[in-house]
mmCIF file of C-alpha atoms in Angstrom:
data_model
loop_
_atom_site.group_PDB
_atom_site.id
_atom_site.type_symbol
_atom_site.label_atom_id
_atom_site.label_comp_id
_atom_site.label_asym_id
_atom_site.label_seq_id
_atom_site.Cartn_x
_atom_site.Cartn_y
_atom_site.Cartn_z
ATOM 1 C CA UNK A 70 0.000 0.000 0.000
ATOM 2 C CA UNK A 71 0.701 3.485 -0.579
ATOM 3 C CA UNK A 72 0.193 6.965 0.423
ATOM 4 C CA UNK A 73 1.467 10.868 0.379
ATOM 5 C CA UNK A 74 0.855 13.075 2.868
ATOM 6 C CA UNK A 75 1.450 16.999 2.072
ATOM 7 C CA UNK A 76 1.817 18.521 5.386
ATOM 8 C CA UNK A 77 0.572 22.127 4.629
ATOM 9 C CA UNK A 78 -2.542 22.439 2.902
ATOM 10 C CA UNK A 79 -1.870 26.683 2.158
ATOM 11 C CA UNK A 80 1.864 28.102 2.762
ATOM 12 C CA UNK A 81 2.034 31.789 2.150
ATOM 13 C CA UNK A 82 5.271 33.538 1.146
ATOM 14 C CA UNK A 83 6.486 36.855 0.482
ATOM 15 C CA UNK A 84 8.467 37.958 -3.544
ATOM 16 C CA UNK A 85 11.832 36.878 -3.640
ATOM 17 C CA UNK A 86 11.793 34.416 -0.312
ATOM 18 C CA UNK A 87 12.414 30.741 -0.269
ATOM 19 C CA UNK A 88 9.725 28.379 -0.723
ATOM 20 C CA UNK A 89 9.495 24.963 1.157
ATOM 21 C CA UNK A 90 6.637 22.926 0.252
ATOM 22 C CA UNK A 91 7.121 19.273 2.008
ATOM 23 C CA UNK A 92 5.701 15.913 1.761
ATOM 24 C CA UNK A 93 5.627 12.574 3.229
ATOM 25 C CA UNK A 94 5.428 9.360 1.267
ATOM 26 C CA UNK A 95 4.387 5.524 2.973
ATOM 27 C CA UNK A 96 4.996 2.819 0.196
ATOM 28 C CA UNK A 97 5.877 -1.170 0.259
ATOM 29 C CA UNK A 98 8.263 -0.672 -2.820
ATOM 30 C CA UNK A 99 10.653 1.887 -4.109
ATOM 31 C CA UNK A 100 8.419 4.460 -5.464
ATOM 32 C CA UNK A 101 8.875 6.680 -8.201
ATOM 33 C CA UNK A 102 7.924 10.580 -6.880
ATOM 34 C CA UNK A 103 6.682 13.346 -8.671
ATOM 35 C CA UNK A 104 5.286 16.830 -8.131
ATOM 36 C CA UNK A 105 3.166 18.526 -10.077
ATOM 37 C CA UNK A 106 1.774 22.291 -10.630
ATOM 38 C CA UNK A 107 -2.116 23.366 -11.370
ATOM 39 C CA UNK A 108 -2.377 27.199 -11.901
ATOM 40 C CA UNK A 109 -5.569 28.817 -12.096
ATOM 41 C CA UNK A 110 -8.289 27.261 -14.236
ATOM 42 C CA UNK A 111 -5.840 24.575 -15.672
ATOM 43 C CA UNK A 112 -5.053 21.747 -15.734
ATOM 44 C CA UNK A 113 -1.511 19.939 -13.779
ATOM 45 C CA UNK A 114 1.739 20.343 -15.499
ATOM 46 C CA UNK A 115 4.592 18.374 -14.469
ATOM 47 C CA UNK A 116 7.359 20.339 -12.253
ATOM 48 C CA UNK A 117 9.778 17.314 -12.198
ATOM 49 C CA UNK A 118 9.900 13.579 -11.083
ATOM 50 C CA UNK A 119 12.256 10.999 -9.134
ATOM 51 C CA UNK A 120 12.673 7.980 -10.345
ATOM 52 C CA UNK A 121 15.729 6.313 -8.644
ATOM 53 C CA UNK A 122 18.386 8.167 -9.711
ATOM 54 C CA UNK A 123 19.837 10.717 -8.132
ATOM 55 C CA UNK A 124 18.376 11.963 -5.190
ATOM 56 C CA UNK A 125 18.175 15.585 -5.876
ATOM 57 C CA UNK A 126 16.013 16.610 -8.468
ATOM 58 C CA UNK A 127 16.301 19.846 -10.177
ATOM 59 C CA UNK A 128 12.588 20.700 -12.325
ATOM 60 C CA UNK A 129 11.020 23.480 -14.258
ATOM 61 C CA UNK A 130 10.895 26.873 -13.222
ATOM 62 C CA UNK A 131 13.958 26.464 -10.530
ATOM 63 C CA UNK A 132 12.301 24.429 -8.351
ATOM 64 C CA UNK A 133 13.992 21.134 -7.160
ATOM 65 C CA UNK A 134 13.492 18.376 -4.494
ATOM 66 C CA UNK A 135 15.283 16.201 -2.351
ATOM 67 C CA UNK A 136 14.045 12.457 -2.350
ATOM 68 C CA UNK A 137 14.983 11.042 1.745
ATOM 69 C CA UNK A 138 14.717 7.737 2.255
ATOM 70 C CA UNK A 139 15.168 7.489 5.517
ATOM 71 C CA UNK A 140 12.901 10.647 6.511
ATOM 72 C CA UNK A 141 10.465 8.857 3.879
ATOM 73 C CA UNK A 142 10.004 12.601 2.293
ATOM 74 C CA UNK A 143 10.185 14.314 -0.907
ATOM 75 C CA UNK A 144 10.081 18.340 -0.043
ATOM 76 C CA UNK A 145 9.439 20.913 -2.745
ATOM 77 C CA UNK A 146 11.788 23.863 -2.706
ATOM 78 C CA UNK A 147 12.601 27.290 -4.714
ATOM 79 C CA UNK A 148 15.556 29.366 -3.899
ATOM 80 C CA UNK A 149 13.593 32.667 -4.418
ATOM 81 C CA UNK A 150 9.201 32.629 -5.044
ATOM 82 C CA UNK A 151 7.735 34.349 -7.986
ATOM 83 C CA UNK A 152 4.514 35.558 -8.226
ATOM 84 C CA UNK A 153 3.688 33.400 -11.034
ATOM 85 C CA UNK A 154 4.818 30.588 -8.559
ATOM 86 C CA UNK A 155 1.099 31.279 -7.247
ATOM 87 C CA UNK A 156 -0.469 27.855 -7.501
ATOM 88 C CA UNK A 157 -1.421 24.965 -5.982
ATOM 89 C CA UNK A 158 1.143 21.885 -5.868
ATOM 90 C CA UNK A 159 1.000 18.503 -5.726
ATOM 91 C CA UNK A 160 3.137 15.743 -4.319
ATOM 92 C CA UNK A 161 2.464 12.002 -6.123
ATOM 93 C CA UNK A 162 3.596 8.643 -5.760
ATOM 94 C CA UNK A 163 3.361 6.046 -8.003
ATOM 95 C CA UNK A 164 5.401 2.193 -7.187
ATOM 96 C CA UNK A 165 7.632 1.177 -9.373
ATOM 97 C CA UNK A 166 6.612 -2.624 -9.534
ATOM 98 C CA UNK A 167 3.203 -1.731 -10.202
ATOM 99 C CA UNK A 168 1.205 -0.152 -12.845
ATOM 100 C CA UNK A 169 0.511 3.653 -13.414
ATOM 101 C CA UNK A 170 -2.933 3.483 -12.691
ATOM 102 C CA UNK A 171 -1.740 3.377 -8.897
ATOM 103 C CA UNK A 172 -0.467 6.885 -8.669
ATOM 104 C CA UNK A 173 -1.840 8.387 -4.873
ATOM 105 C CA UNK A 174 -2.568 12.494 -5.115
ATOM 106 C CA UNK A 175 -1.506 14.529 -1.816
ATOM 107 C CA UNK A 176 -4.490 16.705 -1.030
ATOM 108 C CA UNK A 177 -2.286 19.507 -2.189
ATOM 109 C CA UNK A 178 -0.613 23.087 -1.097
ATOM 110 C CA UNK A 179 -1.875 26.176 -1.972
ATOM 111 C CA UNK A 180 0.830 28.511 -2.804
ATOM 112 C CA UNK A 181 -0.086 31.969 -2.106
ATOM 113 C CA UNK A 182 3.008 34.840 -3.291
ATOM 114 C CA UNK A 183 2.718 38.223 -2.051
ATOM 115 C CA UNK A 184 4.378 41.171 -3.290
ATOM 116 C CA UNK B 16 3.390 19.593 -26.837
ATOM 117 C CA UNK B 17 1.214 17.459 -26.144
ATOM 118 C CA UNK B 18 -2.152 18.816 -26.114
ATOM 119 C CA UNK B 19 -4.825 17.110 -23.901
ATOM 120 C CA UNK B 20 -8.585 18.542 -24.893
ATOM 121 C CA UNK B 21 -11.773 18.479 -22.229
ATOM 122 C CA UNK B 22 -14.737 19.971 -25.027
ATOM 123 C CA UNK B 23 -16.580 21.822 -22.055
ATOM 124 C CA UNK B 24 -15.357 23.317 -19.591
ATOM 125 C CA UNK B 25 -18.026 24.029 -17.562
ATOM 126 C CA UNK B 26 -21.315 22.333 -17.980
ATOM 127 C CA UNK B 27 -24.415 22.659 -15.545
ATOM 128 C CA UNK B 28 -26.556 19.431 -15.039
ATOM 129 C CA UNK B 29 -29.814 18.475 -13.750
ATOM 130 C CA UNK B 30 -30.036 14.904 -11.467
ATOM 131 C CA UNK B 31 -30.835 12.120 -13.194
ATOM 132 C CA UNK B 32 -29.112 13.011 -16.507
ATOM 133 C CA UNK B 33 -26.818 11.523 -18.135
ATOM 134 C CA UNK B 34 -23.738 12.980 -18.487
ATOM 135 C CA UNK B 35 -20.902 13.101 -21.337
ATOM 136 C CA UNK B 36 -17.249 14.818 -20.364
ATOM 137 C CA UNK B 37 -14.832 13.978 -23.804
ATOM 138 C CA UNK B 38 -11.409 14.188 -24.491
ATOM 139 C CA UNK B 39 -9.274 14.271 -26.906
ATOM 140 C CA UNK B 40 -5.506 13.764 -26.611
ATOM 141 C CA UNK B 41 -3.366 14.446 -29.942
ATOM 142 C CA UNK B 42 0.236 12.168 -29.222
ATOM 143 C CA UNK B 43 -0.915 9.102 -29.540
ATOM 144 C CA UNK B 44 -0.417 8.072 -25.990
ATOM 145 C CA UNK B 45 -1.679 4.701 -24.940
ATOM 146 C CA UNK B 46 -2.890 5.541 -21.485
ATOM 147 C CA UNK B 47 -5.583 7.672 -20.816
ATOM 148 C CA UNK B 48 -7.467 8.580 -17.480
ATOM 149 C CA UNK B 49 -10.481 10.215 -15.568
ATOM 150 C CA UNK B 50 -9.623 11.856 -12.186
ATOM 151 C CA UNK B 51 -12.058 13.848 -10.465
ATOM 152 C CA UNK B 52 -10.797 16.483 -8.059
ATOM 153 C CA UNK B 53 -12.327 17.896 -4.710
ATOM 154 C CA UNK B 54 -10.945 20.788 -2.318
ATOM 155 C CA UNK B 55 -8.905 18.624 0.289
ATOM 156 C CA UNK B 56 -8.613 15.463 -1.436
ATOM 157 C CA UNK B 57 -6.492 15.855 -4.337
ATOM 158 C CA UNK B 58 -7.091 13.885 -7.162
ATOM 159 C CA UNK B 59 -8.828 10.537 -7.414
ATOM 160 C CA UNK B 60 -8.720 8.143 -9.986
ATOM 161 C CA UNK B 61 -12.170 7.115 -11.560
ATOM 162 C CA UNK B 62 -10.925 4.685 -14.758
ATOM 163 C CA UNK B 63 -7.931 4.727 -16.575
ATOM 164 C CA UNK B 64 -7.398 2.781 -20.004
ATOM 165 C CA UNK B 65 -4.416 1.512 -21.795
ATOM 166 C CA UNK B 66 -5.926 0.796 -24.787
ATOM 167 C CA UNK B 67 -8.708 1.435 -27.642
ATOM 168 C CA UNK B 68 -11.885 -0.930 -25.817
ATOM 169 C CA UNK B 69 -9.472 -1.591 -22.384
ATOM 170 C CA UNK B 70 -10.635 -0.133 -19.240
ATOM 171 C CA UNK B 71 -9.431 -0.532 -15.716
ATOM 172 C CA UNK B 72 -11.459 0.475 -12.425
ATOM 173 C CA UNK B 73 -9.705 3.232 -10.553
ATOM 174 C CA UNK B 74 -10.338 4.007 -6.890
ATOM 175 C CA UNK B 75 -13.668 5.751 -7.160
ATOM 176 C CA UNK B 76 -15.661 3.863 -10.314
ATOM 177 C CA UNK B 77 -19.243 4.082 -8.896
ATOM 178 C CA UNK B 78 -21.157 6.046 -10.962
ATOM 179 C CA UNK B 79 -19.628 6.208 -13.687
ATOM 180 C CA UNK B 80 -18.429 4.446 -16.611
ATOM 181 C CA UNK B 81 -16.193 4.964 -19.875
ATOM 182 C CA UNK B 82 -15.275 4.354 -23.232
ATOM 183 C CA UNK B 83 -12.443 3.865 -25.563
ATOM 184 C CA UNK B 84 -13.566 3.588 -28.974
ATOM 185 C CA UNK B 85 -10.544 5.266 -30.881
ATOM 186 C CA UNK B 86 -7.011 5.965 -29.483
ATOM 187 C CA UNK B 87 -7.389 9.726 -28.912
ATOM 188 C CA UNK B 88 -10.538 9.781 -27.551
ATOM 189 C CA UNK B 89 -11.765 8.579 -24.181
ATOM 190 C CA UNK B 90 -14.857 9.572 -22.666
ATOM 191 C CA UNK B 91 -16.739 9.586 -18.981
ATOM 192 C CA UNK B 92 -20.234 8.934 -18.825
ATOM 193 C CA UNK B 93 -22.235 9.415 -16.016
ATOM 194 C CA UNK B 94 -25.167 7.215 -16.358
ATOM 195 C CA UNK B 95 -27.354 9.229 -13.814
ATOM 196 C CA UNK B 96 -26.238 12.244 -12.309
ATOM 197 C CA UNK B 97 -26.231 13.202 -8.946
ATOM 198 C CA UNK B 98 -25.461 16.283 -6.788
ATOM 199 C CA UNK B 99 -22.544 14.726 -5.159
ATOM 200 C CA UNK B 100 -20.943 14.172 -8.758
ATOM 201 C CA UNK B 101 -20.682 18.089 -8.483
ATOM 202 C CA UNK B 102 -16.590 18.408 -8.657
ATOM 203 C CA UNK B 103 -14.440 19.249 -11.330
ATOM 204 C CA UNK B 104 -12.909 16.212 -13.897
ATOM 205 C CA UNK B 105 -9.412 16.258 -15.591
ATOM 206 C CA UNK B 106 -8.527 13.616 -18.117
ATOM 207 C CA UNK B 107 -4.866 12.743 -18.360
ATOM 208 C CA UNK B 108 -3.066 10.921 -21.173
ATOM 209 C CA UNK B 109 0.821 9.067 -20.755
ATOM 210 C CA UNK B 110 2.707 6.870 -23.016
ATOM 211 C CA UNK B 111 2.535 2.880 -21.963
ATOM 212 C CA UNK B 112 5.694 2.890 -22.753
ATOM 213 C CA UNK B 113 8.417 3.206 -18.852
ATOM 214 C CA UNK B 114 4.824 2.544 -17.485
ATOM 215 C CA UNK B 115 5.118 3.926 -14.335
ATOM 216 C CA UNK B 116 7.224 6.870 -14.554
ATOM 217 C CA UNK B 117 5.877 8.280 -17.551
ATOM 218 C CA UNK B 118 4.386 11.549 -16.328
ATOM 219 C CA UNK B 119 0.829 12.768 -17.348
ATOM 220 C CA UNK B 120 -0.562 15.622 -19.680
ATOM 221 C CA UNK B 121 -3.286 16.795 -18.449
ATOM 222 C CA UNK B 122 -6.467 18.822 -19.819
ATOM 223 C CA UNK B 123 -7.797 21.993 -18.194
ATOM 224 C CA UNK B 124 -10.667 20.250 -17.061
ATOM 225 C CA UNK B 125 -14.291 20.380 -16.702
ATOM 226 C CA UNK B 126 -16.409 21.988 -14.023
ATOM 227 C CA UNK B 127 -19.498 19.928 -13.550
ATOM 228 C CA UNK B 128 -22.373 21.252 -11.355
ATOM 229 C CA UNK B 129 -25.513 18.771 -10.622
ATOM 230 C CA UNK B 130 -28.117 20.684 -9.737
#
């Protein structure tokens, strides 16, 4: 069995701060991690993915995360927020011995950038 | 890109109906998908498909059902609507191919109200 847990539904940050969005993954197998973006009336885009490899992950828009194994976590960071970072994120897993149609959703963070 | 097309986005129905969401994806991906997705819960998978006349239950099928007729196109049907089927629904297409790390392209989803 598997799950994701994001641990702050709404984080709040000012221009030009760091951003720290985390997560918390339970899974029987190695899992494959992702996160994802939804802006506004659209649908998700993929920010980037783990898959095994190495365990920092640099993504789109200079966000990257840091797959822990033994913390079981995969936290979403950015050095320095954008307004156009405004959005709500989520954290997935999907196992790697199983099929796709197993990916778990986190409930999501709502990103909210202020000038 | 990859372009993933949901032909309404919003669409206002009365109980009892039935219901057609459609999509379209235009890269020949094998995998397509219905999530819906509700404030808190992230997304949840209602049927997924891997293949023209394939279809796999996902974690919340009741109420619903699909079909695959033609490679680009996979609809969601829902045979008789109900308020609680309010929520918005995002279709998602992937290549079979690295099964389980192949991210998704999403649409920008539809916004169903049952009134």
């Amino acid at each position: 069995a598997q799950s994701v847990t994001q641990l702050d539904s709404h984080v709040s940050v000012s221009e030009g701060t760091p951003v720290l969005l985390r997560c918390n993954y339970s899974s029987s197998y190695s899992p494959s991690l992702f996160w994802y973006v939804q802006h506004p009336n659209k649908g998700l885009q993929l920010l980037l993915k783990y898959t095994s490899a190495a365990t920092l992950v640099k993504g789109i828009n200079g966000f990257e995360a840091e797959f822990k194994k033994s913390e079981t976590s995969f936290h979403l960071t950015k050095p320095s927020a954008h307004m156009s970072d405004a959005a709500e994120y989520f954290c997935v897993v999907s196992p790697t011995t199983d099929s796709w149609g197993k990916l778990q959703f986190g409930a999501g963070t709502q990103v909210v950038v202020t000038p | 890109d990859v372009k993933v097309t949901q032909s309404s986005r919003y669409l206002v129905k009365r109980t009892g109906e039935k219901v057609f969401l459609e999509c379209v994806q235009d890269m020949d991906h094998e995998n397509m998908f219905w999530y819906r997705q509700d404030p808190g819960l992230g997304l949840r998978l209602i049927y997924f498909s891997y293949d023209v006349k394939m279809k796999e239950k996902g974690d919340i099928p009741e109420g619903y059902s699909v079909s695959r007729e033609k490679k680009e196109r996979f609809s969601l049907i829902l045979e008789s609507a109900s308020t609680n089927q309010t929520s918005m629904y995002l279709c998602a297409s992937s290549f079979l191919t690295s099964s389980y790390n192949s991210p998704l392209h999403f649409g920008n989803g539809t916004r169903l109200t049952v009134t």
